Short mmCIF file of C-alpha atoms in Angstrom, two decimals:
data_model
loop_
_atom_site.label_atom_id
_atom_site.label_comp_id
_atom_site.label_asym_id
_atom_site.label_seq_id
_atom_site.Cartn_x
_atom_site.Cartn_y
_atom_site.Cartn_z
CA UNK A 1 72.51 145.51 122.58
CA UNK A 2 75.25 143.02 123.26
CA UNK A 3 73.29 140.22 122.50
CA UNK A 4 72.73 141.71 119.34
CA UNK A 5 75.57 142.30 118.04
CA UNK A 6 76.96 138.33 118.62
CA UNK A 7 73.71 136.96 117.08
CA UNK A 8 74.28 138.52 113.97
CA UNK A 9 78.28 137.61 113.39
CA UNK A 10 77.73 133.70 112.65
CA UNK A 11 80.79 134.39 110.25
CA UNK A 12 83.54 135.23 112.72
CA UNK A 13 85.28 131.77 113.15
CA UNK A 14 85.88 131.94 109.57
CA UNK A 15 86.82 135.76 109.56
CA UNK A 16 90.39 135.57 111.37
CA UNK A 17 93.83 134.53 110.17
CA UNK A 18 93.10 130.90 111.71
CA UNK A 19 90.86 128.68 113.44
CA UNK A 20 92.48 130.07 116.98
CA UNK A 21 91.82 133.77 115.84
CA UNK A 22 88.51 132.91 114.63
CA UNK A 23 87.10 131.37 117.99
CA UNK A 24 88.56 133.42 119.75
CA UNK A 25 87.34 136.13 118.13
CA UNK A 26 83.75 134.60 118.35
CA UNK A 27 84.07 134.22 122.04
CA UNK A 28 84.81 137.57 122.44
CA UNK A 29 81.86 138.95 120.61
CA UNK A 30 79.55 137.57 123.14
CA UNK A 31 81.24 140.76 125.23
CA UNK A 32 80.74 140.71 129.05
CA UNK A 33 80.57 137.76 131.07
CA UNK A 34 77.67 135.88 131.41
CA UNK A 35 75.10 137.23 134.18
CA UNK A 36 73.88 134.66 136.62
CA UNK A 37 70.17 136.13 136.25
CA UNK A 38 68.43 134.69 133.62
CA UNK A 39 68.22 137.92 132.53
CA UNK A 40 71.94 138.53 131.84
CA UNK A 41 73.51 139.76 128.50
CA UNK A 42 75.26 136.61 128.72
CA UNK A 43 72.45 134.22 128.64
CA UNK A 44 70.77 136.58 126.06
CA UNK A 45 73.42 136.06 123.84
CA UNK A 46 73.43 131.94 124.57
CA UNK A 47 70.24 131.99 123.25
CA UNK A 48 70.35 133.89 120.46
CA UNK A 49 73.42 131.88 118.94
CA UNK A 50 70.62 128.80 119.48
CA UNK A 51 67.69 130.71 118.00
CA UNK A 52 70.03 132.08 114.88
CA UNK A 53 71.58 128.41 114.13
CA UNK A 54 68.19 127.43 111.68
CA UNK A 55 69.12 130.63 109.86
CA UNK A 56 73.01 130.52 109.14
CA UNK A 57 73.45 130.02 105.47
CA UNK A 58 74.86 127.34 103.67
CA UNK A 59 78.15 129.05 102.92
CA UNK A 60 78.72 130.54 106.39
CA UNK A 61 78.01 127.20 107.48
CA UNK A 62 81.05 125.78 105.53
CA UNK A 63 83.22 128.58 106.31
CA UNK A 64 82.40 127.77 110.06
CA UNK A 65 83.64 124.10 109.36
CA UNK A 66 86.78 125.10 107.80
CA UNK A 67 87.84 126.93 110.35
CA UNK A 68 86.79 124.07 112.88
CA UNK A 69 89.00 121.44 110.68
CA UNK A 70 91.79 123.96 110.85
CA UNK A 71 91.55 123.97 114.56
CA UNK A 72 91.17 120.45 114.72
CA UNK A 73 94.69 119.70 112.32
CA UNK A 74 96.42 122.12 114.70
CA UNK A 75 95.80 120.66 117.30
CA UNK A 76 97.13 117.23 115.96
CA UNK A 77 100.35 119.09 114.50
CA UNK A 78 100.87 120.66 118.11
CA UNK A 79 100.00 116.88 119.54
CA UNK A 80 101.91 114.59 116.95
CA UNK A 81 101.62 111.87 119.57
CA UNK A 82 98.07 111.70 119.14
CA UNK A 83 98.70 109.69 115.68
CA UNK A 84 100.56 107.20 116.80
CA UNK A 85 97.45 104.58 116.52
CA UNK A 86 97.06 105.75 112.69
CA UNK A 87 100.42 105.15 111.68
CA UNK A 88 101.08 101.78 113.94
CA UNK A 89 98.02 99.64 114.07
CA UNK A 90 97.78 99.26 110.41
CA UNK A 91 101.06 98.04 110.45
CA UNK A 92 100.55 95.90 113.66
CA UNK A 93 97.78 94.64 112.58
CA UNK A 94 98.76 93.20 109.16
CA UNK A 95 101.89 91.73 110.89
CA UNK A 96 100.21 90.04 113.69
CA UNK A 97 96.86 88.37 111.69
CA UNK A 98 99.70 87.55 108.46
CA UNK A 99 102.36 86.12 110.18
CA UNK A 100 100.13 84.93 113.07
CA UNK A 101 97.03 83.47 111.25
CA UNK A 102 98.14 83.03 107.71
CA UNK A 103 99.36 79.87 107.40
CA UNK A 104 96.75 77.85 108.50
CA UNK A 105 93.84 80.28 107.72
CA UNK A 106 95.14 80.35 104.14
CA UNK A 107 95.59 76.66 104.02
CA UNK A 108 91.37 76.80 104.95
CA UNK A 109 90.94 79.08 101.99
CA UNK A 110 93.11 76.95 99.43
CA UNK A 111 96.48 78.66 99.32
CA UNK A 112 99.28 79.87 101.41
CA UNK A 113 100.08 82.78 103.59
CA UNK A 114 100.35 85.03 100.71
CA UNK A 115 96.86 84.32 99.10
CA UNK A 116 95.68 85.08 102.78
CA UNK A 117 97.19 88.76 102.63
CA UNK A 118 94.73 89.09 99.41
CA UNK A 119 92.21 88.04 101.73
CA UNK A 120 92.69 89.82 105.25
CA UNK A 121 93.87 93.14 104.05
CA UNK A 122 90.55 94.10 102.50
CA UNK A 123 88.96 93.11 105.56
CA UNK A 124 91.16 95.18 107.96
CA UNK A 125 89.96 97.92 106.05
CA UNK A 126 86.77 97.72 107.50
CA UNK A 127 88.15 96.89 111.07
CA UNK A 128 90.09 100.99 110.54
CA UNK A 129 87.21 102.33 110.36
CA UNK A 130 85.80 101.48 113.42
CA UNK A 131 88.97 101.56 115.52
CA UNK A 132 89.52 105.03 114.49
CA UNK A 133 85.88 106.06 114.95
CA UNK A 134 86.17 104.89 118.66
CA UNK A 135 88.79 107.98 118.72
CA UNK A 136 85.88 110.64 118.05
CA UNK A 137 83.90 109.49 120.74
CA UNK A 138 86.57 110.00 123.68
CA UNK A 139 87.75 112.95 122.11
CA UNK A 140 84.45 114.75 122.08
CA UNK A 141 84.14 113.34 125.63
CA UNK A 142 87.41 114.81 127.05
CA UNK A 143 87.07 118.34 125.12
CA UNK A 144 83.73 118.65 126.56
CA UNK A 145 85.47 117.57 130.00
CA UNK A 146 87.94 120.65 129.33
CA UNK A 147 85.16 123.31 128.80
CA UNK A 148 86.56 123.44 124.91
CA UNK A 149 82.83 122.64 123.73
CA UNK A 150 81.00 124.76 125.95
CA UNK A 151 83.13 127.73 124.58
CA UNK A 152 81.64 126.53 121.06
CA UNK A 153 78.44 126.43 122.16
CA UNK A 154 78.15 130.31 123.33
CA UNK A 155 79.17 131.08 119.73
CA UNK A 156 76.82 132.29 116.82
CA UNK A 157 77.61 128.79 114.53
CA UNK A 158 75.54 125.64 113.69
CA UNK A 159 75.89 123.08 116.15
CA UNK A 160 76.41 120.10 113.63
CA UNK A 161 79.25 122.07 112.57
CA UNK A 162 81.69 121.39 115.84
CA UNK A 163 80.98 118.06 115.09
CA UNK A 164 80.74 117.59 111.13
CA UNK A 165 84.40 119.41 111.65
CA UNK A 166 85.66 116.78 113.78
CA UNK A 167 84.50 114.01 111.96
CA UNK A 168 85.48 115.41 108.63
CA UNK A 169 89.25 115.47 110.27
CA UNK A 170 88.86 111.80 111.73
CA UNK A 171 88.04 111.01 107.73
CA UNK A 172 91.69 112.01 107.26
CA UNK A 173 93.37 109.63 109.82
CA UNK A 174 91.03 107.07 108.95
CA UNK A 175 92.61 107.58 104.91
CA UNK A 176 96.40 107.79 106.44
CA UNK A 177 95.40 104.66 108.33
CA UNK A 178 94.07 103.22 104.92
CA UNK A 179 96.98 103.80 102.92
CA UNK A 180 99.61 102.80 105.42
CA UNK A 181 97.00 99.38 105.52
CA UNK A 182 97.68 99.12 102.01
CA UNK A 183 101.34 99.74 101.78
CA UNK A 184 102.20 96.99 104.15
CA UNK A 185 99.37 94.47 102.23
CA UNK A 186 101.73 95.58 98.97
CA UNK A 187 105.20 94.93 100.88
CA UNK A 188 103.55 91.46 101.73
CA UNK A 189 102.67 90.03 98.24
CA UNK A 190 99.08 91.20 98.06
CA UNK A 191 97.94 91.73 94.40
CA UNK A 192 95.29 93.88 93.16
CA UNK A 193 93.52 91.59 90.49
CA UNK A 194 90.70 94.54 89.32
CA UNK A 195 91.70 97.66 88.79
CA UNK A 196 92.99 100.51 90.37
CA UNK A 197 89.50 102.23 90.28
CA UNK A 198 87.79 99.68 91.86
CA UNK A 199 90.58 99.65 94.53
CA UNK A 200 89.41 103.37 94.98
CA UNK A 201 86.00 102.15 95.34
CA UNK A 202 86.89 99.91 98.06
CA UNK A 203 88.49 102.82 100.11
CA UNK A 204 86.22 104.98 99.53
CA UNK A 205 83.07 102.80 100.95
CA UNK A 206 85.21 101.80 104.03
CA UNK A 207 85.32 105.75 104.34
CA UNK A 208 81.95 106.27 103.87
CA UNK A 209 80.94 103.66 106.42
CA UNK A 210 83.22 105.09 108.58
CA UNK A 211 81.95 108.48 108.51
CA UNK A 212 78.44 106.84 109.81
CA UNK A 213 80.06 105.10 112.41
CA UNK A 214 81.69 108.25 114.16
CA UNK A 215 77.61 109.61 114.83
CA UNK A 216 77.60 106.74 116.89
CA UNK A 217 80.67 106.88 118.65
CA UNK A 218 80.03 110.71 119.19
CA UNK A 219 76.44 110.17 120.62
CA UNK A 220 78.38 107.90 122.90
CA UNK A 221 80.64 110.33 124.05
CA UNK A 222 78.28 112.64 124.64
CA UNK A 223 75.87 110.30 127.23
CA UNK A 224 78.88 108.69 128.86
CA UNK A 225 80.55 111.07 132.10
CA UNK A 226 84.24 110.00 131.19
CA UNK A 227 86.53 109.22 128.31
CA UNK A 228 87.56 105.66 129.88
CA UNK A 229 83.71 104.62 130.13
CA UNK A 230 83.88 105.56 126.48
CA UNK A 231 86.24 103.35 125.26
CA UNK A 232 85.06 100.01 127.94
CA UNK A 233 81.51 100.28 126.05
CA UNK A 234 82.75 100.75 122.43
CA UNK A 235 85.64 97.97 123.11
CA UNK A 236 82.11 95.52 124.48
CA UNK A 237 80.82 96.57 120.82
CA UNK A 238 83.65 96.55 118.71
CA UNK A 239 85.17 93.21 120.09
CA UNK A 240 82.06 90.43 119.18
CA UNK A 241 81.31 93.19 115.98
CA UNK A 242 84.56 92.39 114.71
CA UNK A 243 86.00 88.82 115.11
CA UNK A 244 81.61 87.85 114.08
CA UNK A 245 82.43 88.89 110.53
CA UNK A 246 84.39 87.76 107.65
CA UNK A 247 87.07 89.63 108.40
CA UNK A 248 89.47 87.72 109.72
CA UNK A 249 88.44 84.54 108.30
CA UNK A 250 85.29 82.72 106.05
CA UNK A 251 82.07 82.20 107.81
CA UNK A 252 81.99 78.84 106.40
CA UNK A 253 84.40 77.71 109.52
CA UNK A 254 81.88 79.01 112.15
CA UNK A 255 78.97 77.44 114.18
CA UNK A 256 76.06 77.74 112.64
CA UNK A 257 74.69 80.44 115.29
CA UNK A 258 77.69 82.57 114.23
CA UNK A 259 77.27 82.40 110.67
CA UNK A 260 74.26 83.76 111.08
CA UNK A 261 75.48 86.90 113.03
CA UNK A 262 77.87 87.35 110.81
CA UNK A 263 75.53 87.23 107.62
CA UNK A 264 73.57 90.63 109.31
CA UNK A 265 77.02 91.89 110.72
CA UNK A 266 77.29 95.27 108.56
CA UNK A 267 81.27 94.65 108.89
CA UNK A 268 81.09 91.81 106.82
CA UNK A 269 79.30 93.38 104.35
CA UNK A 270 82.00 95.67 104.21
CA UNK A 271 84.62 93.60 104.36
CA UNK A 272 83.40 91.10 101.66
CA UNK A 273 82.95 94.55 99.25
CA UNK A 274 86.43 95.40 99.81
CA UNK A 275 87.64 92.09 98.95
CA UNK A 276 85.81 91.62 95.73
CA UNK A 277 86.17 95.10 94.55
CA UNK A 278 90.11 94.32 95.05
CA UNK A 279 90.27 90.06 94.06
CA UNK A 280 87.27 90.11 92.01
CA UNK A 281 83.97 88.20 92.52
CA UNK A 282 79.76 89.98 92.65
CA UNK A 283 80.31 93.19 94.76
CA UNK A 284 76.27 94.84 94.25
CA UNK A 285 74.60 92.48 96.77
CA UNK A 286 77.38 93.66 99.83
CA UNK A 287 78.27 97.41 97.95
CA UNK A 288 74.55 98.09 98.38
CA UNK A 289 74.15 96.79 102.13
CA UNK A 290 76.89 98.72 103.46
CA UNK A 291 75.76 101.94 101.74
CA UNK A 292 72.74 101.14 103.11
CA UNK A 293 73.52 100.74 106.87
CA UNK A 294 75.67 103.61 106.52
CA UNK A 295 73.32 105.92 105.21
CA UNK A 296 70.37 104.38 107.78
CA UNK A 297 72.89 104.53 110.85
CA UNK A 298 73.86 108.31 109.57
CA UNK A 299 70.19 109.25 109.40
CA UNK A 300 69.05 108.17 112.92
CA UNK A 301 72.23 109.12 114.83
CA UNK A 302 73.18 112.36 113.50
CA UNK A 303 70.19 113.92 114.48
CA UNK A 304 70.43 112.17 117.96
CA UNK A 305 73.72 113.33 118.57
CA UNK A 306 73.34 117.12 117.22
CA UNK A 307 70.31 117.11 119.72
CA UNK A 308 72.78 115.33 122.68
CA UNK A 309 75.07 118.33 122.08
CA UNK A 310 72.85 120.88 121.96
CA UNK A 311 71.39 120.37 125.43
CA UNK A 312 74.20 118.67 127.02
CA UNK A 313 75.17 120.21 130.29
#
């Protein structure tokens, strides 16, 4: 009878004054502990909250999320620490690759240091998104580590939910990130020569690409044991994925071997977007290829990593 009665609450997380009332309310419904016979209320009511996820509706679906993003921006408010790489790379960054590179890269390009902020700052745009998308991975790693997931799993929700939630909270770093980007290009000299829609449009596909690239950080999280063997793999990814685009600089400089790399690097694509949707220039060619990796990166590892969650261990 138990297992009843939790298969047929999927609403609860969203029923309680908060995201902490609401899972723990949810936890709770799944009554006694689990039995160690596989005949136990408790493993009755596991797989019922499996067998009920193709049925939750759209709307309890969203409700679950909400309360999952609530939990999720408490737990930053109660850990304020934990957005220290938000609010300091961007500004590290644009410091370091301005004052470091600038000169001589924006000799290359035809101007001076400040033409090169016009240049770089789209780029590092990009370069957010995957540095804060690195973050998702490790921390889906460490809460399963803490039992945090496993406590999700036992409740009567959609499993893309726990993660949609987390991703849709990494969106807002990654725009914090974004604007404090922006605010030190502006305090630098940079100059938006479009308009301040297409400026929008810039953000808004470095967010979208973003978004695709946390699937893949989270299906890394979930095959790796530890949060450290996380971050060495995406840091071996990130590093060649990075400094082989036109990010930092034009591909016209490199080898020919690297040109090429960079040509099929989906962070150039990005990054050259950016930078015409901000300077000016043809944006459909590079617009369309980065919606296009995003949405075919999106498409084969969401699936992948709702299925990794599902029957990790």
């Amino acid at each position: 009878m138990s297992s009843t009665n939790t298969a047929t609450t999927p609403s609860t997380p969203g029923a309680g004054a908060g995201p902490e009332a609401g899972a723990g309310t949810a936890a709770a419904g799944s009554s006694a502990p689990p039995a160690t016979g596989a005949g136990g209320p408790g493993s009755r009511a596991i797989a019922a909250s499996g067998a009920d996820e193709g049925r939750i509706g759209l709307r309890a679906n969203l409700r679950h999320i909400g309360a999952l993003v609530r939990r999720n921006a408490l737990q930053i408010k109660q850990d304020p620490e934990s957005m220290f790489d938000v609010l300091l790379t961007p500004i590290i960054f644009t410091l370091l690759f301005v004052y470091v590179f600038g000169g001589s890269v924006g000799a290359s390009l035809g101007g001076s240091r400040e033409d090169y902020v016009n240049y770089v700052v789209p780029g590092l745009m990009a370069m957010m998104g995957m540095n804060i998308s690195m973050a998702v991975g490790t921390g889906v790693n460490e809460d399963f580590r803490k039992g945090v997931m496993d406590r999700f799993r036992t409740m009567p929700i959609a499993r893309s939910s726990v993660l949609i939630a987390k991703i849709v909270v990494e969106i807002g770093r990654m725009l914090v990130a974004i604007a404090i980007l922006l605010g030190m290009g502006f305090l630098l000299g940079m100059e938006i020569k479009t308009s301040v829609l297409d400026l929008g449009a810039a953000v808004g596909l470095s967010l979208a690409f973003g978004a695709s690239l946390m699937w893949i950080f989270i299906l890394l999280g979930l095959a790796m044991k530890t949060a450290q063997a996380v971050q060495g793999v995406a840091m071996l990814v990130l590093m060649p994925m990075q400094f082989g685009s036109s990010i930092f600089a034009p591909p016209s400089t490199m080898p020919g071997w690297l040109q090429a790399f960079t040509d099929y690097n989906p962070l150039s694509n990005l990054a050259d977007a950016a930078r015409n949707l901000i300077n000016g220039g043809p944006v459909a060619h590079s617009v369309w290829m980065t919606l296009g990796w995003a949405a075919a990166i999106t498409v084969v590892t969401a699936p992948l990593a709702v299925a990794k969650f599902r029957k990790k261990s």
